[in-house]
Amino acid sequence: MSDVFGHLDRRRGIIDRRALSGRLDEIAAETSDVGQRRRAMVTLLKEALDAGRAEIERRLLDQPSAGRVAANATAFLVDQIVRLSHDFTTEHLYPAGNRSAGERITVIAVGGYGRGEMAPHSDVDIGFLTPFKQTSWTEQVIEAQLYTLWDLGLKVGHSSRSVDEMIRAAKDDLTVRTALVEARFIWGDRNLYDQAAARFDAEVVASNARSFVAEKLAERDERHKRMGDSRYVVEPNVKEGKGGLRDLHTLFWIGKFIHRVRTVPELVDAGLLTARELRQFSRAENFLLAVRCHLHILAGRAEDRLTFDFQREIAQRMQFAERPGKSAVERFMQLYFLHAKSVGDVTGTFLAHLDDQLAARGRRFLPTIRRRPGKLGGFVLDRGRLALPSDDFFQADPVRLLEIFALADRYGLEIHPQAMRQARHDAKLIDARGVRRIARANELFLDVLTSPRDPETVLRWMNEAGVFGRFVPDFGRVVAQMQFDMYHHYTVDEHTIRAIGLLSDIEQDRLKDDHPLSTAIMRQLQSRRVIYVAVLLHDIAKGRGGDHSVLGAELALRVCPRLGLSEAETETVSWLVRHHLLMSATAFKRDLADFKTILDFAQVVQSPERLRLLLVLTVVDIRAVGPGVWNSWKRQLLTELFDAAEEVLRLGHKQRGREVRIASKKDEARTLLQIGDKDFAKLAKRLPESYWIAEPVEVIAANLVHMQKAGDAPLHIAAVPDDDRGATLVMVLAADHPGLFYRIAGGIHLAGGNIIDARIHTTRDGLALDNFLVQDPLGRPFAEAGQIDRLTRAIEDALANRQKLLPKLEARALPRARAEAFRVAPNVFIDNKASNRFTVIEVNAQDRPALLNQLAYALFQSKVTVHSAHVATYGERAVDTFYVTDLIGDKIDSAARVKGLEKRLLEAAGNGEDAVAA
């Protein structure tokens, strides 16, 4: 019995090998037919395998966090199946009386199976070793045993080699070398296994240690890049992701190669881990193994990606409960990310210590940064890295826990792993010795936060050491906290640190091509400290229950004075945290052509400085949400809102005269088009004043070209890719009639398009001129000729064959979306105060294909005219806003009509389920 299974209780409750062996002997005695014997063996072993798996699953449900026990039990179960099938094959299927010296077989487990750690649907990786080239008998036995394992439904990875072939393969192939590092004897000839293991140590490990370490580190970096180079990705890969099981395995493999350790605890004896870090390693591994086992059971297959739909179920299986402000699944995932962080801490320290050991022999694996810093305040340099002169250095003055990071930032230094380890250990002194009340400590922290160099990197180090969360306890509460939705890609602490990094990049002109306005604004700000502290605190109250913006603003009033901000700076930071979602909500969910939208926004902002600060905060907040969230359309809307609000604030809540603005747009459009005054005037007089106010000049120019090409045609459709907006501008000139909007929206949906914005106009001669901004399912413009042709034809068909549109929409298959893991209660808010001319309807609902079309149809049924539509999506949640009037152009203010409209929209948004009317 391998020591790896020594801790398992009631092993015979999982599988009783002796009883099964006796039953197999009886089967052999009952018939001499090899085929019958084999079939009976497979039937018996399959029953035993299924019963064993059921028992392991039952035990896991009883102790849902006992991951190592479940993984070891599964490997133990497979061991017994392999042993029984091997004995039966060699004794009853292909018995050999006088075997030669070459007719010996050893069965070994490799990889995760070799470690004795298997999730329920893990591959069974085995190797068959023979002393020399295979004989016909060894070939028969190996082939028969493999077929048995396959017939049992096991996914078997296998190799068959002589000892010489094994050594050659291990020297040539990193994958083989890695698998054999964890080889474990299962059954067969023990002497042959010992001989092979000795040769592997002497001929492969001893001569390849350094190259193995370099290759495994390169492999790890590539794996992280492939899986998402952050341990805080909200749908992590439990096995391959950063902070996952494979990172722990890599430590063990390297330790085995360099120090010939056989068990993880021996890494402490080798000086690569402390006893505390060993406990971290063991706790993290146990938790991750438990998650992986639950994941396999729920998926019914080998599955290592912890997707949203599994997160909720595993949280329930592992008995996490809801707490105020945090759901059970968010508490489960916070613990997951804390363990992933722990893996990162252990990995970083391990590799740096290993690097030191190898450096003493003349080679390093981690880059060395050599500087010539000035005063180090008692800290010392160890090969270019900040180090401690003694282990009690932080004890003597706990402010040094902040100073070490400030020095690292100031001089561009790495921090020695032993210093990071000691900081992690001594971070508790921040509480015990009242460090937060010491002015010098707060100055040092603010220096790092507002550094003109690389605050993101140093703050991340500070977070990994646990110093950040101790010094700013409210930040400590959001460390590793995920938000259970599809919009936020990272945990709250990682999102915040990334946002600070983006702010620094903007200030240092590193993003001026993407953010020219924000880059220019950063140079105009009266206080850099305000914007950096506001970014730090904007999400700090998440997970407490209640509105995190309101709670965060209150926290800011407490934290800012401690950090040394003035009363005016504190008030501004608090205001920014309170309103950090205002600008995006206004830009993405309201009609910016409606002057009251701008006035209402400016009334809240009140000053040009606040407006500048709010824009920069909004930009870095959105960009730090995750890849692909920021786009040119959002930049366009935010810029448009900023410019309009800046004008209002500058002119004292006034706008340039309506006639002046229209004349200016006409002049710009005429210049863009380069057509004669007479032709331009003929086109321009067809458009009402409201049109010239609502549309930007580029769209006006495109519309005029469209109208010119249409001539007297009753229907004209054109689509033009608009790279500045990251979408395709679809223009429809048609006879106006009720239902036009929903039919066009339906045609766009059938062509695979998503509408992100729509404006509906009526020309003076009674035609509808509708502008839609459309993206493909990946959020890109329709740019290819074939795509544009499909789009225009679909709209034309929808308008010409009205009776067929609804059946087509209903028949179109909807893809299974990740959003199905979530439930968003539909909500309808009807507002008659947001606009002077229109009733504003905001619908919140679970995002799905054709949602906008279904809402548009509900509006059509309600005899409502849509003047503009604005679509924003936040992961699984869609927010569709409509500016509407009744059929004669008045607001919808009758209580009965409002109630009926709410009812119809709620049914369209969520089929009446969990609907809320506001």
mmCIF file of N, CA and C in Angstrom, residues 395 397-399 426-438:
data_model
loop_
_atom_site.group_PDB
_atom_site.id
_atom_site.type_symbol
_atom_site.label_atom_id
_atom_site.label_comp_id
_atom_site.label_asym_id
_atom_site.label_seq_id
_atom_site.Cartn_x
_atom_site.Cartn_y
_atom_site.Cartn_z
ATOM 1 N N GLN A 395 9.872 44.792 13.298
ATOM 2 C CA GLN A 395 9.454 44.865 14.702
ATOM 3 C C GLN A 395 9.984 46.138 15.347
ATOM 4 N N ASP A 397 10.589 49.029 13.992
ATOM 5 C CA ASP A 397 9.847 50.206 13.524
ATOM 6 C C ASP A 397 8.846 49.756 12.462
ATOM 7 N N PRO A 398 7.595 49.505 12.844
ATOM 8 C CA PRO A 398 6.608 48.961 11.892
ATOM 9 C C PRO A 398 6.302 49.878 10.704
ATOM 10 N N VAL A 399 6.637 51.179 10.813
ATOM 11 C CA VAL A 399 6.430 52.072 9.662
ATOM 12 C C VAL A 399 7.260 51.595 8.473
ATOM 13 N N ASP A 426 4.805 40.047 9.432
ATOM 14 C CA ASP A 426 4.730 41.154 10.390
ATOM 15 C C ASP A 426 3.633 42.167 10.080
ATOM 16 N N ALA A 427 2.839 41.934 9.023
ATOM 17 C CA ALA A 427 1.797 42.905 8.654
ATOM 18 C C ALA A 427 0.830 43.156 9.802
ATOM 19 N N LYS A 428 0.692 42.175 10.683
ATOM 20 C CA LYS A 428 -0.223 42.333 11.831
ATOM 21 C C LYS A 428 0.230 43.451 12.769
ATOM 22 N N LEU A 429 1.503 43.859 12.676
ATOM 23 C CA LEU A 429 1.992 44.952 13.519
ATOM 24 C C LEU A 429 1.289 46.270 13.203
ATOM 25 N N ILE A 430 0.771 46.398 11.992
ATOM 26 C CA ILE A 430 0.067 47.628 11.611
ATOM 27 C C ILE A 430 -1.116 47.854 12.533
ATOM 28 N N ASP A 431 -1.809 46.777 12.896
ATOM 29 C CA ASP A 431 -2.909 46.881 13.866
ATOM 30 C C ASP A 431 -2.370 47.016 15.281
ATOM 31 N N ALA A 432 -1.444 46.138 15.612
ATOM 32 C CA ALA A 432 -0.984 46.045 17.003
ATOM 33 C C ALA A 432 -0.262 47.309 17.467
ATOM 34 N N ARG A 433 0.418 47.993 16.546
ATOM 35 C CA ARG A 433 1.246 49.142 16.946
ATOM 36 C C ARG A 433 0.684 50.480 16.450
ATOM 37 N N GLY A 434 -0.568 50.479 16.006
ATOM 38 C CA GLY A 434 -1.214 51.745 15.634
ATOM 39 C C GLY A 434 -0.553 52.487 14.495
ATOM 40 N N VAL A 435 -0.052 51.753 13.506
ATOM 41 C CA VAL A 435 0.697 52.382 12.409
ATOM 42 C C VAL A 435 -0.189 53.318 11.591
ATOM 43 N N ARG A 436 -1.475 53.019 11.489
ATOM 44 C CA ARG A 436 -2.361 53.855 10.663
ATOM 45 C C ARG A 436 -2.478 55.279 11.196
ATOM 46 N N ARG A 437 -2.168 55.473 12.473
ATOM 47 C CA ARG A 437 -2.279 56.814 13.070
ATOM 48 C C ARG A 437 -0.999 57.627 12.912
ATOM 49 N N ILE A 438 0.038 57.022 12.372
ATOM 50 C CA ILE A 438 1.335 57.697 12.258
ATOM 51 C C ILE A 438 1.400 58.462 10.936
#
